[in-house]
XYZ file of C-alpha atoms in Angstrom:
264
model
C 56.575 15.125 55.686
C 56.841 13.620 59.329
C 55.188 10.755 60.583
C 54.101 9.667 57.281
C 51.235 7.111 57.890
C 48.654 6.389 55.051
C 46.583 2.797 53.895
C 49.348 0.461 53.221
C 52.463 2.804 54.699
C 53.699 3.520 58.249
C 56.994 4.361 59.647
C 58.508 3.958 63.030
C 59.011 5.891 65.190
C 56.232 7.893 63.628
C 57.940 11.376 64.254
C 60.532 10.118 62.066
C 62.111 12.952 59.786
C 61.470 11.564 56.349
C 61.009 13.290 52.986
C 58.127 12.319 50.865
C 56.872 13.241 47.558
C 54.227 11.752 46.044
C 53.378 11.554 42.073
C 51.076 9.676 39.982
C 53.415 7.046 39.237
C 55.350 6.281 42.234
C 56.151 7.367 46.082
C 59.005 8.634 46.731
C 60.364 8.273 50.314
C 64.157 10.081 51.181
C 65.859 9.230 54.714
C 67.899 12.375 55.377
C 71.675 11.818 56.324
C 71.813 10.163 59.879
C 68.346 9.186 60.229
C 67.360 5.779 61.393
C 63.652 4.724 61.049
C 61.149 1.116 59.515
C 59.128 1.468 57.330
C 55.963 -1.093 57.150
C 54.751 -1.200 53.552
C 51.455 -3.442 53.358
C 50.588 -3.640 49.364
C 52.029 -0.155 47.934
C 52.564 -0.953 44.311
C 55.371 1.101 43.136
C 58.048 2.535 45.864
C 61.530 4.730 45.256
C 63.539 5.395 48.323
C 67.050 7.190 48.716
C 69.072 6.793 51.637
C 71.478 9.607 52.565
C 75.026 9.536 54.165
C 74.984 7.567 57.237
C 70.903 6.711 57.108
C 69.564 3.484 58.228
C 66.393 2.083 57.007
C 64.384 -1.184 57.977
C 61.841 -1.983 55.087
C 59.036 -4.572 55.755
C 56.831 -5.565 52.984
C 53.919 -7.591 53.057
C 51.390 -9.094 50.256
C 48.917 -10.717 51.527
C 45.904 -11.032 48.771
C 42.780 -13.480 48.172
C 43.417 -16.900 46.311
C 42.686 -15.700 42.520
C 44.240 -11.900 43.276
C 46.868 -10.508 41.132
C 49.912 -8.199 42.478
C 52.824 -6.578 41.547
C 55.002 -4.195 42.968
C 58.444 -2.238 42.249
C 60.984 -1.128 45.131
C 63.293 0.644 43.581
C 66.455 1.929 46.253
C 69.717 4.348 45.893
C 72.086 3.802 48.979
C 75.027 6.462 49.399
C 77.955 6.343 50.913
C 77.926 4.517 54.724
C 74.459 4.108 54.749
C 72.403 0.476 55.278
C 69.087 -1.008 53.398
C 67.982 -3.841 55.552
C 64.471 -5.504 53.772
C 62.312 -7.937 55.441
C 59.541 -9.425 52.640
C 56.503 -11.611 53.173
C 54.610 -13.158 50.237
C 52.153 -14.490 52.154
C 49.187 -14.938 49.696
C 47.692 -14.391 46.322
C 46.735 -15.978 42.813
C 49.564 -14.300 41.207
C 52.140 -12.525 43.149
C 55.321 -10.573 41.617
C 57.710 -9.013 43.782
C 60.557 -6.867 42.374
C 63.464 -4.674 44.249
C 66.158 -2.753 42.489
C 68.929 -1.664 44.628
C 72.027 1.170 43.294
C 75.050 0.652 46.102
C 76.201 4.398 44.979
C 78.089 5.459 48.017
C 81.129 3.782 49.309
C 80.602 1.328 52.146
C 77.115 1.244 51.475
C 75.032 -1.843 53.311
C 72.610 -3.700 51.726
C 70.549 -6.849 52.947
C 67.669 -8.551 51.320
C 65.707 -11.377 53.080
C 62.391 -12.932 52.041
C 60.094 -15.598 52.844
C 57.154 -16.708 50.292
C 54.552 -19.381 51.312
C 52.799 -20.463 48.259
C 49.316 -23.434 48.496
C 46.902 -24.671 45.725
C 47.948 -23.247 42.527
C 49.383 -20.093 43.556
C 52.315 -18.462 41.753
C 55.333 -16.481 43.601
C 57.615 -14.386 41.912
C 60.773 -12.380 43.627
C 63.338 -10.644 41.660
C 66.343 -8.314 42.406
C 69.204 -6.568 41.685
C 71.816 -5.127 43.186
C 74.223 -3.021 41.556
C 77.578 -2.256 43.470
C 78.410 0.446 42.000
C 81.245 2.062 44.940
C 84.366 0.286 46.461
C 83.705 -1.249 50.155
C 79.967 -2.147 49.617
C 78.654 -5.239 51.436
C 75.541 -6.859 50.693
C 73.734 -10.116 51.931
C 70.579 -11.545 50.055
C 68.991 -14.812 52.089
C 65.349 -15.851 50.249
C 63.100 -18.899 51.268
C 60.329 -20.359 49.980
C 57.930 -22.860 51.095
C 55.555 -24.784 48.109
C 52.545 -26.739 48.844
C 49.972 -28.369 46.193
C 50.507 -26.854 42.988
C 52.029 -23.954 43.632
C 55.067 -22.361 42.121
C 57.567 -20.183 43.157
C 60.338 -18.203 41.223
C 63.666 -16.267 42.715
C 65.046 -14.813 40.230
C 67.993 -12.656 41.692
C 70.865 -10.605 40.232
C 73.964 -8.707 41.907
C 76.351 -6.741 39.661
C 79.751 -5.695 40.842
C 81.076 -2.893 38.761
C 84.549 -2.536 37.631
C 84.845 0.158 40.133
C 83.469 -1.645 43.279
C 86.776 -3.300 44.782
C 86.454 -5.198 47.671
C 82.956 -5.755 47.151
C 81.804 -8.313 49.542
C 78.351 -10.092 48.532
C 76.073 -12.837 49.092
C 73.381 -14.590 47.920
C 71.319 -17.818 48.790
C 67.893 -19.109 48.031
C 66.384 -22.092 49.779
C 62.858 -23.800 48.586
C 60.437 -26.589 50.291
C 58.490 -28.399 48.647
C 55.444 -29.844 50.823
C 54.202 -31.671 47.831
C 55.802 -33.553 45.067
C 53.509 -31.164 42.284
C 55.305 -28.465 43.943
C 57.189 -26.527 41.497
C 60.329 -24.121 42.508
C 62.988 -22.336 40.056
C 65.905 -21.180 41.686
C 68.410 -18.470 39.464
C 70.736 -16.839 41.561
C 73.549 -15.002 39.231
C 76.530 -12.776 39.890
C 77.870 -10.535 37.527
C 81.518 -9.557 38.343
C 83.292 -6.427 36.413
C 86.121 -6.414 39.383
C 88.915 -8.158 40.559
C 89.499 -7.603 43.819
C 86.055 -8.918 45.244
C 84.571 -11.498 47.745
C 81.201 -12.906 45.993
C 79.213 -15.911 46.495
C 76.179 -17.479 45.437
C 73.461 -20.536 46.101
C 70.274 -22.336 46.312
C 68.990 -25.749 47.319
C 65.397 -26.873 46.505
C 64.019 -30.294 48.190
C 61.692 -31.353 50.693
C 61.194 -32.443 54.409
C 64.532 -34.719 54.993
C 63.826 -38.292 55.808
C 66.394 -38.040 58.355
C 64.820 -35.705 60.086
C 61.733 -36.442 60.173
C 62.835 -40.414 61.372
C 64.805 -38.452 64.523
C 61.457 -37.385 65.525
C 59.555 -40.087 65.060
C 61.951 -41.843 66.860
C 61.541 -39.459 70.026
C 57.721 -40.464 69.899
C 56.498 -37.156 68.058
C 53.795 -38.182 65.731
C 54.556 -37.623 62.102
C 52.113 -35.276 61.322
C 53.678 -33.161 64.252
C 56.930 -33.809 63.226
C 56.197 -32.216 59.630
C 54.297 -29.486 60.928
C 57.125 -28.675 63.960
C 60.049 -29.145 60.452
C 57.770 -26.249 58.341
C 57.628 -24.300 61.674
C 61.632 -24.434 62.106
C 62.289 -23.536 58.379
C 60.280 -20.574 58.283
C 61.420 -19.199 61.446
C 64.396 -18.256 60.905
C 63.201 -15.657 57.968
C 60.510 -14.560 60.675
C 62.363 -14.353 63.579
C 64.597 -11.438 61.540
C 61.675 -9.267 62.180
C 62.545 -7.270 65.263
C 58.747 -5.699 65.276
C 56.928 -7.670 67.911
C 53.121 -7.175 66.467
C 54.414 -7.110 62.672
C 56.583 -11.037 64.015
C 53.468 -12.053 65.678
C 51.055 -11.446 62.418
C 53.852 -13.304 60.410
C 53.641 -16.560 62.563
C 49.524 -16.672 62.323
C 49.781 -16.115 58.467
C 52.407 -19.303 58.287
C 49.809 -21.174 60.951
C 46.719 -20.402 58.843
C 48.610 -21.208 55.752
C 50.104 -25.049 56.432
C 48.319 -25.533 59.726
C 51.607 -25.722 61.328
């Protein structure tokens, strides 16, 4: 199918060769060897894509639901050999949100690269978990999640990459960073790596804390009102997850959600 464009799906540029098939249980999207295209996905539950030899594929994901709604969805991708996964995610809203992205590195040289941003208020719940499973020698991926908590909300990264005993020179990644607005703010941080080679380049991290003192006394100092200050601190740690997007409309949309979220 070409120019694939239902509810919650749309790809750019819309004439863009990919294969779909679609079964009761799940969508299946393949990007044929050499193609390059995004792909928007606003709220489709259950997603498998494949990535051919030398495809490149943008994936933007979005959950935005009412205050009491409850979500889940499965991304499950296969990347072969030289081709790149880049994903962009925004949990932006819901009672209870669960987010979960398999990826199989199964070519050599395969790129992956997972960032996310969830903004969490009142008593919402976030959850994010991954995998990635190098499976081929030469893969590289990069994982960067962040999470912002207000009230008594809670939010969970849960995120695992496996190196295979046949993935030399593996080079991987993988950081979480979470703050807390409030001190009934709750965030669990559980980056792991799993390492079956020996010839590989891994690491792995998260922080979780709240606005720095330091920071926020700079500004103050410079005559910015506190309440500005915090605001203008929210603003700069969210923007660097939103700022990945290179979709102007789809960047612009993210900034009023964080705006209309913590009034920043």
């Amino acid at each position: 199918m070409v120019g694939l464009k239902t509810k919650n799906l749309s790809v750019l540029p819309p004439d863009a060769p990919l294969q779909v098939d679609e079964t009761s249980e799940t969508l299946r999207i393949r990007v044929p060897a050499g193609c390059k295209a995004s792909l928007i996905d606003e709220a489709e539950s259950r997603l498998t894509i494949t990535l051919a030899e030398n495809a490149e594929l943008t994936y933007y994901k979005l959950i935005q639901e009412a205050p009491q709604a409850v979500h889940q969805s499965f991304l499950e991708v296969q990347i072969q050999r030289h081709a790149a996964f880049r994903s962009h995610v925004f949990l932006l809203g819901g009672g209870q949100i669960r987010h979960t992205i398999h990826v199989r590195m199964e070519g050599e040289q395969a790129e992956c690269v997972l960032n996310g941003l969830y903004l969490a208020s009142g008593e919402e719940k976030m959850e994010t978990h991954t995998l990635i499973d190098h499976i081929k020698p030469h893969g590289t991926s990069r994982e960067f999640y962040k999470g912002i908590l207000d009230q008594k909300a809670q939010g969970l990264f849960d995120g695992l990459i496996i190196v295979e005993k046949d993935a030399q020179k593996t080079d991987a990644s993988q950081t979480n960073k979470n703050l807390l607005l409030s001190s009934t703010a709750r965030a669990n941080s559980n980056p792991e790596l799993k390492i079956l080679a020996n010839d590989v380049k891994c690491k792995h991290g998260s922080t979780i804390g709240q606005i720095s003192p330091d920071q926020l006394f700079y500004m103050r100092s410079r005559g910015i009102p506190e309440s500005q200050a915090r605001r203008l601190l929210v603003y700069a740690f969210a923007s660097e997850m939103i700022n990945l997007v290179d979709h102007v409309p789809l960047r612009e949309k993210l900034e009023q959600a964080l705006f209309a979220k913590f009034h920043v």
